[in-house]
């Protein structure tokens, strides 16, 4: 009989330990949840700050504020000096600061070099804009061929542009004879 009493006593001491383990586990789950929300807020704030700074450098405070809001953040401060923009945003419990510099053009975004050429068709303008993003650099045009769906670039740019052309929607119709000529790809084109 004493062995039965011993077993009952042991069972009785396990219940408080299980209750304590459940409380600790519940606390850990809450802590992990809060850390996850904080990490998500920090990442979102960084994204919103980066986007707002880029918009601010290119277009000014209004577009920067709009882009921060689109990303779910509130812009707390905006500073522009020359070609530089600095923004601070808040998202949930997180704050983030970002800076951006406009590499060229006017602060209102009206001057965009080659993309301002009125002879370019909208499809070519979009493809060249995408190519510039992929190259992380703007490049000059040496010629625009009517109806604005074909351009020529300097020889020094042609090889670099050829590397990103398929991703930008540009094709090289005759890379051997005219390596500097690029056009908007049509359906069925295989690219350069």
mmCIF file of C-alpha atoms in Angstrom, residues 42-177:
data_model
loop_
_atom_site.group_PDB
_atom_site.id
_atom_site.type_symbol
_atom_site.label_atom_id
_atom_site.label_comp_id
_atom_site.label_asym_id
_atom_site.label_seq_id
_atom_site.Cartn_x
_atom_site.Cartn_y
_atom_site.Cartn_z
ATOM 1 C CA UNK A 42 11.331 47.834 -38.513
ATOM 2 C CA UNK A 43 11.522 46.238 -41.963
ATOM 3 C CA UNK A 44 8.421 48.100 -43.139
ATOM 4 C CA UNK A 45 9.751 51.389 -41.786
ATOM 5 C CA UNK A 46 13.079 50.890 -43.607
ATOM 6 C CA UNK A 47 11.265 50.127 -46.856
ATOM 7 C CA UNK A 48 8.981 53.144 -46.486
ATOM 8 C CA UNK A 49 11.913 55.415 -45.600
ATOM 9 C CA UNK A 50 13.979 54.246 -48.587
ATOM 10 C CA UNK A 51 11.100 54.721 -51.012
ATOM 11 C CA UNK A 52 10.177 58.108 -49.560
ATOM 12 C CA UNK A 53 13.790 59.325 -49.710
ATOM 13 C CA UNK A 54 14.082 58.314 -53.363
ATOM 14 C CA UNK A 55 10.794 60.038 -54.186
ATOM 15 C CA UNK A 56 11.860 63.084 -52.192
ATOM 16 C CA UNK A 57 15.172 63.381 -53.990
ATOM 17 C CA UNK A 58 13.504 63.070 -57.387
ATOM 18 C CA UNK A 59 10.203 64.876 -56.873
ATOM 19 C CA UNK A 60 10.169 66.733 -53.534
ATOM 20 C CA UNK A 61 8.339 66.518 -50.214
ATOM 21 C CA UNK A 62 4.788 65.900 -51.472
ATOM 22 C CA UNK A 63 5.575 62.701 -53.389
ATOM 23 C CA UNK A 64 7.843 61.546 -50.544
ATOM 24 C CA UNK A 65 4.993 61.939 -48.035
ATOM 25 C CA UNK A 66 2.585 60.124 -50.395
ATOM 26 C CA UNK A 67 4.969 57.199 -50.913
ATOM 27 C CA UNK A 68 5.562 56.851 -47.172
ATOM 28 C CA UNK A 69 1.783 56.669 -46.664
ATOM 29 C CA UNK A 70 1.374 54.113 -49.462
ATOM 30 C CA UNK A 71 3.874 51.941 -47.558
ATOM 31 C CA UNK A 72 1.828 52.294 -44.359
ATOM 32 C CA UNK A 73 4.164 54.745 -42.630
ATOM 33 C CA UNK A 74 3.895 58.337 -41.515
ATOM 34 C CA UNK A 75 6.639 60.748 -42.542
ATOM 35 C CA UNK A 76 7.913 62.564 -39.439
ATOM 36 C CA UNK A 77 10.472 64.813 -41.112
ATOM 37 C CA UNK A 78 11.732 65.780 -44.543
ATOM 38 C CA UNK A 79 14.892 67.723 -45.313
ATOM 39 C CA UNK A 80 16.090 68.651 -48.786
ATOM 40 C CA UNK A 81 19.386 70.299 -49.528
ATOM 41 C CA UNK A 82 20.518 70.587 -53.111
ATOM 42 C CA UNK A 83 20.280 67.130 -54.660
ATOM 43 C CA UNK A 84 20.015 65.317 -51.292
ATOM 44 C CA UNK A 85 16.876 64.332 -49.413
ATOM 45 C CA UNK A 86 16.624 62.932 -45.882
ATOM 46 C CA UNK A 87 13.399 61.506 -44.497
ATOM 47 C CA UNK A 88 12.353 60.014 -41.191
ATOM 48 C CA UNK A 89 9.283 57.786 -41.059
ATOM 49 C CA UNK A 90 7.388 55.953 -38.354
ATOM 50 C CA UNK A 91 5.559 52.665 -38.740
ATOM 51 C CA UNK A 92 3.986 51.134 -35.664
ATOM 52 C CA UNK A 93 6.670 51.186 -33.000
ATOM 53 C CA UNK A 94 9.588 51.603 -35.420
ATOM 54 C CA UNK A 95 11.280 54.667 -36.850
ATOM 55 C CA UNK A 96 13.659 54.704 -39.794
ATOM 56 C CA UNK A 97 15.796 57.328 -41.482
ATOM 57 C CA UNK A 98 16.909 57.227 -45.113
ATOM 58 C CA UNK A 99 18.842 59.489 -47.428
ATOM 59 C CA UNK A 100 18.883 59.675 -51.206
ATOM 60 C CA UNK A 101 20.674 61.784 -53.770
ATOM 61 C CA UNK A 102 19.365 62.787 -57.174
ATOM 62 C CA UNK A 103 22.109 62.071 -59.672
ATOM 63 C CA UNK A 104 20.891 64.565 -62.250
ATOM 64 C CA UNK A 105 17.941 66.657 -63.299
ATOM 65 C CA UNK A 106 15.770 69.231 -61.629
ATOM 66 C CA UNK A 107 14.122 68.640 -58.253
ATOM 67 C CA UNK A 108 10.680 68.600 -59.820
ATOM 68 C CA UNK A 109 11.688 65.604 -61.945
ATOM 69 C CA UNK A 110 11.095 67.397 -65.243
ATOM 70 C CA UNK A 111 14.584 66.861 -66.634
ATOM 71 C CA UNK A 112 15.375 63.226 -67.288
ATOM 72 C CA UNK A 113 17.918 63.407 -70.082
ATOM 73 C CA UNK A 114 17.364 60.996 -72.960
ATOM 74 C CA UNK A 115 13.923 59.995 -71.684
ATOM 75 C CA UNK A 116 12.750 63.576 -72.287
ATOM 76 C CA UNK A 117 13.231 63.121 -76.036
ATOM 77 C CA UNK A 118 9.770 63.755 -77.490
ATOM 78 C CA UNK A 119 10.502 61.433 -80.431
ATOM 79 C CA UNK A 120 10.462 58.354 -78.166
ATOM 80 C CA UNK A 121 7.337 56.210 -78.199
ATOM 81 C CA UNK A 122 5.913 55.465 -74.723
ATOM 82 C CA UNK A 123 6.960 51.807 -75.018
ATOM 83 C CA UNK A 124 10.565 52.807 -75.766
ATOM 84 C CA UNK A 125 10.552 55.361 -72.963
ATOM 85 C CA UNK A 126 9.414 52.629 -70.535
ATOM 86 C CA UNK A 127 11.996 50.117 -71.805
ATOM 87 C CA UNK A 128 14.837 52.649 -71.552
ATOM 88 C CA UNK A 129 13.704 53.640 -68.064
ATOM 89 C CA UNK A 130 13.774 49.997 -66.977
ATOM 90 C CA UNK A 131 17.205 49.506 -68.567
ATOM 91 C CA UNK A 132 18.499 52.540 -66.668
ATOM 92 C CA UNK A 133 17.184 51.049 -63.416
ATOM 93 C CA UNK A 134 18.854 47.707 -64.123
ATOM 94 C CA UNK A 135 22.155 49.373 -65.012
ATOM 95 C CA UNK A 136 21.867 51.751 -62.048
ATOM 96 C CA UNK A 137 22.864 54.480 -64.432
ATOM 97 C CA UNK A 138 21.435 56.663 -67.176
ATOM 98 C CA UNK A 139 22.932 56.560 -70.633
ATOM 99 C CA UNK A 140 22.804 58.868 -73.665
ATOM 100 C CA UNK A 141 21.188 58.161 -77.015
ATOM 101 C CA UNK A 142 22.935 58.940 -80.280
ATOM 102 C CA UNK A 143 19.836 58.571 -82.480
ATOM 103 C CA UNK A 144 16.089 57.960 -82.326
ATOM 104 C CA UNK A 145 14.543 56.234 -85.347
ATOM 105 C CA UNK A 146 10.910 56.948 -86.303
ATOM 106 C CA UNK A 147 8.346 56.078 -85.008
ATOM 107 C CA UNK A 148 10.351 56.171 -81.772
ATOM 108 C CA UNK A 149 10.582 52.424 -81.211
ATOM 109 C CA UNK A 150 14.296 52.117 -82.127
ATOM 110 C CA UNK A 151 17.330 53.958 -80.753
ATOM 111 C CA UNK A 152 21.076 53.939 -81.083
ATOM 112 C CA UNK A 153 23.431 54.296 -78.148
ATOM 113 C CA UNK A 154 27.165 55.043 -77.969
ATOM 114 C CA UNK A 155 29.405 52.022 -78.612
ATOM 115 C CA UNK A 156 30.768 52.267 -75.055
ATOM 116 C CA UNK A 157 27.233 51.714 -73.692
ATOM 117 C CA UNK A 158 26.041 49.054 -76.163
ATOM 118 C CA UNK A 159 27.640 46.018 -74.486
ATOM 119 C CA UNK A 160 26.442 47.005 -71.011
ATOM 120 C CA UNK A 161 22.955 47.676 -72.346
ATOM 121 C CA UNK A 162 22.935 44.349 -74.197
ATOM 122 C CA UNK A 163 23.363 42.582 -70.854
ATOM 123 C CA UNK A 164 20.097 43.965 -69.451
ATOM 124 C CA UNK A 165 18.187 44.496 -72.701
ATOM 125 C CA UNK A 166 16.050 41.318 -72.539
ATOM 126 C CA UNK A 167 14.914 42.156 -68.999
ATOM 127 C CA UNK A 168 14.052 45.698 -70.091
ATOM 128 C CA UNK A 169 12.107 44.661 -73.199
ATOM 129 C CA UNK A 170 14.757 45.743 -75.693
ATOM 130 C CA UNK A 171 16.008 43.693 -78.648
ATOM 131 C CA UNK A 172 19.003 44.019 -80.950
ATOM 132 C CA UNK A 173 17.732 43.379 -84.488
ATOM 133 C CA UNK A 174 21.218 42.941 -86.001
ATOM 134 C CA UNK A 175 23.935 42.807 -83.320
ATOM 135 C CA UNK A 176 26.708 41.995 -85.798
ATOM 136 C CA UNK A 177 26.054 44.716 -88.388
#
